[in-house]
Short mmCIF file of C-alpha atoms in Angstrom, two decimals:
data_model
loop_
_atom_site.label_atom_id
_atom_site.label_comp_id
_atom_site.label_asym_id
_atom_site.label_seq_id
_atom_site.Cartn_x
_atom_site.Cartn_y
_atom_site.Cartn_z
CA LEU A 22 131.76 -91.32 -220.69
CA ASN A 23 131.61 -87.87 -218.91
CA ARG A 24 129.20 -85.00 -220.24
CA HIS A 25 128.43 -81.66 -219.35
CA HIS A 26 125.10 -79.36 -219.45
CA VAL A 27 127.19 -77.04 -221.61
CA ALA A 28 126.76 -79.43 -224.87
CA SER A 29 123.66 -81.77 -223.84
CA ASP A 30 120.87 -82.85 -221.46
CA GLY A 31 119.57 -85.71 -220.05
CA TRP A 32 117.81 -86.66 -222.84
CA SER A 33 120.90 -86.45 -225.04
CA PHE A 34 122.87 -88.97 -222.78
CA THR A 35 120.11 -91.57 -223.64
CA LEU A 36 120.51 -90.79 -227.18
CA ILE A 37 124.56 -91.02 -226.93
CA SER A 38 124.28 -94.17 -225.07
CA ARG A 39 122.00 -95.95 -227.14
CA GLU A 40 124.20 -95.29 -230.44
CA LEU A 41 127.45 -96.29 -228.49
CA GLU A 42 125.79 -99.50 -227.20
CA GLU A 43 124.98 -100.25 -230.77
CA LEU A 44 128.31 -99.19 -232.05
CA TYR A 45 130.29 -101.06 -229.50
CA ASN A 46 128.31 -104.45 -229.63
CA ALA A 47 128.20 -104.54 -233.34
CA GLN A 48 131.64 -104.19 -233.19
CA VAL A 49 132.50 -107.31 -231.03
CA ARG A 50 130.36 -109.29 -233.13
CA GLY A 51 131.79 -108.25 -236.49
CA ILE A 52 128.46 -107.04 -237.81
CA ALA A 53 127.47 -103.60 -239.24
CA ALA A 54 125.77 -101.08 -236.97
CA THR A 55 122.22 -100.38 -237.31
CA LEU A 56 121.86 -96.61 -236.74
CA PRO A 57 119.26 -93.86 -236.69
CA GLU A 58 118.90 -91.73 -239.62
CA PRO A 59 120.64 -88.35 -239.28
CA ALA A 60 118.20 -85.81 -237.07
CA PRO A 61 118.28 -82.17 -237.89
CA GLN A 62 121.43 -80.09 -236.36
CA TYR A 63 120.86 -78.53 -233.12
CA TRP A 64 121.30 -75.10 -234.57
CA SER A 65 118.15 -75.07 -236.03
CA TYR A 66 116.74 -75.44 -232.37
CA CYS A 67 119.01 -72.39 -231.48
CA TRP A 68 117.57 -70.56 -234.48
CA PHE A 69 114.08 -71.20 -233.27
CA THR A 70 114.41 -70.03 -230.07
CA VAL A 71 115.65 -67.04 -230.94
CA ARG A 72 113.49 -66.17 -232.92
CA GLN A 73 110.75 -66.50 -230.44
CA GLY A 74 113.00 -64.41 -228.08
CA GLU A 75 112.98 -61.42 -230.62
CA THR A 76 108.96 -61.07 -231.78
CA GLY A 77 105.70 -62.79 -231.52
CA VAL A 78 103.06 -63.65 -228.81
CA ALA A 79 105.68 -65.42 -227.18
CA ALA A 80 107.79 -62.52 -226.21
CA ARG A 81 104.73 -60.08 -225.38
CA TYR A 82 103.29 -62.70 -223.14
CA TRP A 83 106.62 -62.62 -221.05
CA GLU A 84 106.77 -59.24 -221.19
CA HIS A 85 103.00 -58.67 -219.35
CA LEU A 86 103.58 -61.08 -217.35
CA LEU A 87 106.95 -60.06 -215.59
CA GLU A 88 105.58 -55.99 -216.10
CA ASN A 89 106.08 -55.11 -212.12
CA ALA A 90 106.40 -58.63 -210.96
CA PRO A 91 108.77 -58.99 -207.93
CA ARG A 92 112.44 -60.52 -208.93
CA SER A 93 112.97 -62.90 -205.82
CA VAL A 94 111.24 -64.22 -203.08
CA CYS A 95 111.86 -62.09 -199.81
CA PHE A 96 113.65 -64.39 -197.33
CA ASP A 97 113.68 -62.99 -193.35
CA GLY A 98 112.24 -59.50 -195.14
CA ARG A 99 115.38 -59.51 -197.21
CA ASN A 100 115.84 -58.60 -200.74
CA GLU A 101 119.68 -59.76 -201.13
CA ALA A 102 120.64 -63.62 -201.18
CA LEU A 103 120.83 -66.10 -198.41
CA PRO A 104 124.26 -66.16 -196.64
CA SER A 105 126.32 -69.07 -198.26
CA VAL A 106 126.57 -71.01 -194.90
CA GLU A 107 122.72 -71.39 -194.85
CA ARG A 108 123.02 -72.86 -198.61
CA GLN A 109 125.23 -75.88 -197.73
CA HIS A 110 122.66 -78.25 -196.80
CA LEU A 111 121.52 -80.81 -199.18
CA ARG A 112 117.95 -82.91 -197.65
CA SER A 113 116.30 -85.73 -199.02
CA PHE A 114 112.92 -86.75 -198.35
CA HIS A 115 110.32 -89.06 -199.85
CA LEU A 116 106.47 -88.43 -200.43
CA PRO A 117 104.42 -91.68 -200.60
CA ARG A 118 102.15 -91.73 -203.95
CA GLY A 119 99.28 -91.26 -201.41
CA CYS A 120 100.08 -87.48 -201.21
CA PHE A 121 98.93 -86.82 -204.72
CA ALA A 122 95.52 -88.72 -204.31
CA TYR A 123 93.57 -85.29 -204.24
CA LEU A 124 95.06 -83.79 -207.30
CA LYS A 125 93.12 -86.24 -209.54
CA PRO A 126 90.18 -85.03 -209.16
CA CYS A 127 90.83 -81.71 -209.36
CA ARG A 128 92.65 -82.25 -212.62
CA VAL A 129 95.61 -80.87 -211.55
CA THR A 130 99.32 -82.49 -212.21
CA PRO A 131 101.70 -83.76 -209.46
CA PHE A 132 104.02 -80.97 -210.79
CA ALA A 133 101.37 -78.17 -210.38
CA GLY A 134 99.88 -79.31 -207.35
CA SER A 135 103.79 -79.87 -205.36
CA LEU A 136 104.09 -76.48 -206.81
CA ALA A 137 101.48 -75.15 -205.12
CA ALA A 138 102.29 -76.56 -202.49
CA LEU A 139 105.94 -75.08 -202.18
CA ALA A 140 104.22 -71.29 -202.94
CA LEU A 141 102.06 -71.98 -199.59
CA VAL A 142 104.89 -72.51 -197.42
CA LEU A 143 107.06 -69.68 -198.96
CA SER A 144 104.13 -67.42 -198.80
CA ARG A 145 103.45 -68.57 -195.10
CA ARG A 146 107.29 -68.56 -194.42
CA THR A 147 107.82 -64.88 -196.09
CA GLY A 148 104.55 -63.05 -195.60
CA GLN A 149 104.75 -62.46 -199.59
CA ARG A 150 101.90 -63.28 -201.71
CA ASP A 151 103.38 -62.59 -205.18
CA LEU A 152 105.87 -65.69 -205.75
CA PRO A 153 108.38 -65.68 -208.60
CA ILE A 154 109.65 -69.44 -209.06
CA GLY A 155 111.61 -70.89 -211.45
CA THR A 156 111.54 -74.38 -213.12
CA ASP A 157 113.55 -76.45 -216.03
CA VAL A 158 111.57 -77.06 -219.03
CA THR A 159 112.60 -78.87 -222.18
CA GLY A 160 112.38 -77.61 -226.13
CA ARG A 161 111.53 -81.17 -227.16
CA GLU A 162 107.85 -80.67 -227.86
CA ARG A 163 108.46 -80.97 -231.87
CA PRO A 164 109.12 -84.50 -233.19
CA GLN A 165 111.85 -83.75 -235.15
CA TRP A 166 114.26 -82.66 -232.22
CA GLU A 167 113.59 -85.58 -230.38
CA GLY A 168 116.56 -87.54 -231.58
CA VAL A 169 119.10 -84.63 -231.78
CA VAL A 170 121.69 -84.29 -229.15
CA GLY A 171 121.86 -80.66 -227.87
CA PHE A 172 121.02 -79.14 -224.91
CA PHE A 173 117.44 -78.43 -225.28
CA VAL A 174 116.61 -77.34 -221.24
CA ASN A 175 115.18 -73.93 -220.72
CA ARG A 176 114.16 -71.70 -217.02
CA ILE A 177 110.89 -69.87 -217.05
CA VAL A 178 109.30 -68.26 -214.44
CA LEU A 179 105.95 -69.31 -213.11
CA ARG A 180 104.03 -66.59 -210.89
CA ILE A 181 102.04 -67.62 -208.45
CA GLN A 182 99.85 -65.52 -206.95
CA ILE A 183 98.76 -66.33 -203.47
CA PRO A 184 94.64 -65.61 -203.27
CA GLU A 185 93.23 -63.76 -199.82
CA ARG A 186 90.34 -66.21 -200.11
CA SER A 187 89.77 -69.30 -202.07
CA SER A 188 89.02 -73.09 -201.79
CA VAL A 189 92.01 -75.70 -202.06
CA ARG A 190 90.83 -76.86 -205.23
CA GLN A 191 90.64 -73.23 -206.83
CA TYR A 192 93.86 -72.60 -205.66
CA LEU A 193 95.19 -75.72 -207.51
CA GLN A 194 93.61 -75.28 -210.89
CA ASP A 195 94.73 -71.48 -210.75
CA VAL A 196 98.48 -72.95 -210.28
CA GLN A 197 97.44 -75.64 -212.79
CA LYS A 198 96.70 -72.88 -215.50
CA VAL A 199 99.69 -70.59 -214.63
CA VAL A 200 102.24 -73.76 -215.67
CA LEU A 201 100.01 -74.42 -218.76
CA ASP A 202 100.05 -70.80 -220.00
CA ALA A 203 103.82 -70.91 -218.96
CA LEU A 204 104.44 -73.95 -221.22
CA THR A 205 102.81 -72.70 -224.16
CA TYR A 206 105.67 -69.97 -224.49
CA ARG A 207 108.35 -71.91 -222.74
CA ASN A 208 110.83 -71.57 -226.07
CA VAL A 209 111.83 -67.88 -225.33
CA PRO A 210 115.38 -68.05 -223.77
CA MET A 211 115.93 -66.90 -220.27
CA ALA A 212 118.92 -64.41 -221.28
CA THR A 213 116.75 -63.04 -223.68
CA LEU A 214 113.94 -62.10 -221.22
CA MET A 215 116.13 -60.63 -218.52
CA HIS A 216 117.91 -58.65 -221.14
CA ARG A 217 114.17 -56.97 -222.03
CA MET A 218 113.29 -56.93 -218.49
CA ARG A 219 116.05 -55.27 -217.51
CA ARG A 220 115.87 -52.33 -214.75
CA GLY A 221 117.64 -49.50 -214.76
CA GLY A 222 120.24 -51.26 -217.42
CA VAL A 223 120.80 -54.17 -215.40
CA ALA A 224 119.75 -57.26 -216.51
CA MET A 225 118.81 -58.82 -213.03
CA PRO A 226 118.06 -62.51 -212.38
CA LEU A 227 113.83 -63.42 -212.53
CA PHE A 228 113.50 -65.91 -209.38
CA ASN A 229 115.74 -67.22 -207.12
CA VAL A 230 113.68 -70.22 -206.02
CA LEU A 231 113.74 -72.96 -208.82
CA PHE A 232 111.26 -76.13 -208.43
CA GLY A 233 111.23 -79.04 -210.83
CA MET A 234 110.76 -82.80 -211.33
CA HIS A 235 113.06 -85.03 -212.92
CA ASN A 236 111.57 -87.29 -215.45
CA THR A 237 114.12 -88.01 -217.97
CA PRO A 238 114.46 -91.85 -219.04
CA SER A 239 117.72 -93.29 -217.83
CA HIS A 240 119.34 -96.04 -220.09
CA ARG A 241 121.87 -98.00 -218.54
CA LEU A 242 124.62 -99.13 -221.23
CA ASN A 243 124.55 -103.13 -222.11
CA LEU A 244 127.95 -103.31 -223.80
CA ALA A 245 128.98 -107.34 -224.66
CA GLY A 246 131.76 -108.53 -221.92
CA LEU A 247 131.30 -105.44 -219.87
CA ARG A 248 129.57 -104.10 -216.83
CA THR A 249 128.80 -100.61 -216.68
CA GLU A 250 127.59 -98.35 -213.90
CA LEU A 251 126.24 -94.88 -213.69
CA HIS A 252 127.73 -92.51 -211.52
CA GLU A 253 126.63 -88.71 -210.89
CA THR A 254 128.20 -86.23 -210.00
CA PRO A 255 127.07 -85.07 -206.21
CA VAL A 256 126.07 -81.10 -206.07
CA GLY A 257 126.01 -80.15 -202.48
CA VAL A 258 125.12 -76.55 -203.02
CA SER A 259 122.28 -74.72 -204.72
CA GLU A 260 122.77 -71.71 -207.04
CA LEU A 261 119.69 -70.09 -205.84
CA ASP A 262 118.51 -69.61 -202.40
CA LEU A 263 116.34 -72.62 -202.49
CA THR A 264 116.07 -75.52 -204.88
CA LEU A 265 113.73 -78.46 -204.64
CA TYR A 266 113.19 -81.02 -207.28
CA LEU A 267 111.27 -84.22 -206.81
CA THR A 268 111.88 -87.93 -208.73
CA PRO A 269 109.55 -90.47 -208.90
CA ASN A 270 110.28 -93.72 -207.82
CA ASP A 271 108.39 -96.84 -207.21
CA GLN A 272 106.97 -95.93 -204.02
CA GLY A 273 106.32 -92.18 -204.78
CA TYR A 274 108.76 -89.28 -205.18
CA LEU A 275 112.18 -88.52 -203.83
CA GLY A 276 112.66 -84.96 -202.74
CA THR A 277 116.03 -83.13 -203.11
CA LEU A 278 116.08 -79.79 -201.05
CA ALA A 279 118.96 -77.11 -201.43
#
């Protein structure tokens, strides 16, 4: 069983796996399979996102946020992409849970805290104080879409501005607010934003750095009489200048930097 993000996301793979497991095991045991009630069709979500991008508060929010915003983090003082030879390295590292102990008293999530740290490092590295950082978000916040197979992932821009003077707590809380505000208007498609914010008649990318946390629950197939394994396709090259993902595990977080 192979899947591609063009047709489905990680959550969809779990849905498909559970139904395949139910159908296979029922067939082996000679009983009727018990499947969930049919969910709404994927096109209803697509239509919803199109409407979000055409009119309403969401579109106006993004237009205001991205007006005069930089379109990239300028590494080494350059606006152009990093040479491909510099983008071939995939590095992994581990962050213990203790790294996030300071966030709880500040009422800041691990995602916002990690994003704030990344922005600080990038700012120190580049001298840039206004940083557009992209992230993947899910559009399954409505209960009726939880059981739908499809690609519900959108990319949004988190515009992090590094203050001249600020306490650590205040900076973290400011980044948390940026994240919460952006999530409120998450369903405007990235392609729509690129078209609306085009410069010189050209639709330009809105960021060149991507940060995310993988927290989609996995489901291992339990098929009667068979042993199954999940094989991830390795991706050794980032599609952007810099990509950082954190994945929670029992010890803390596994980081992947490309």
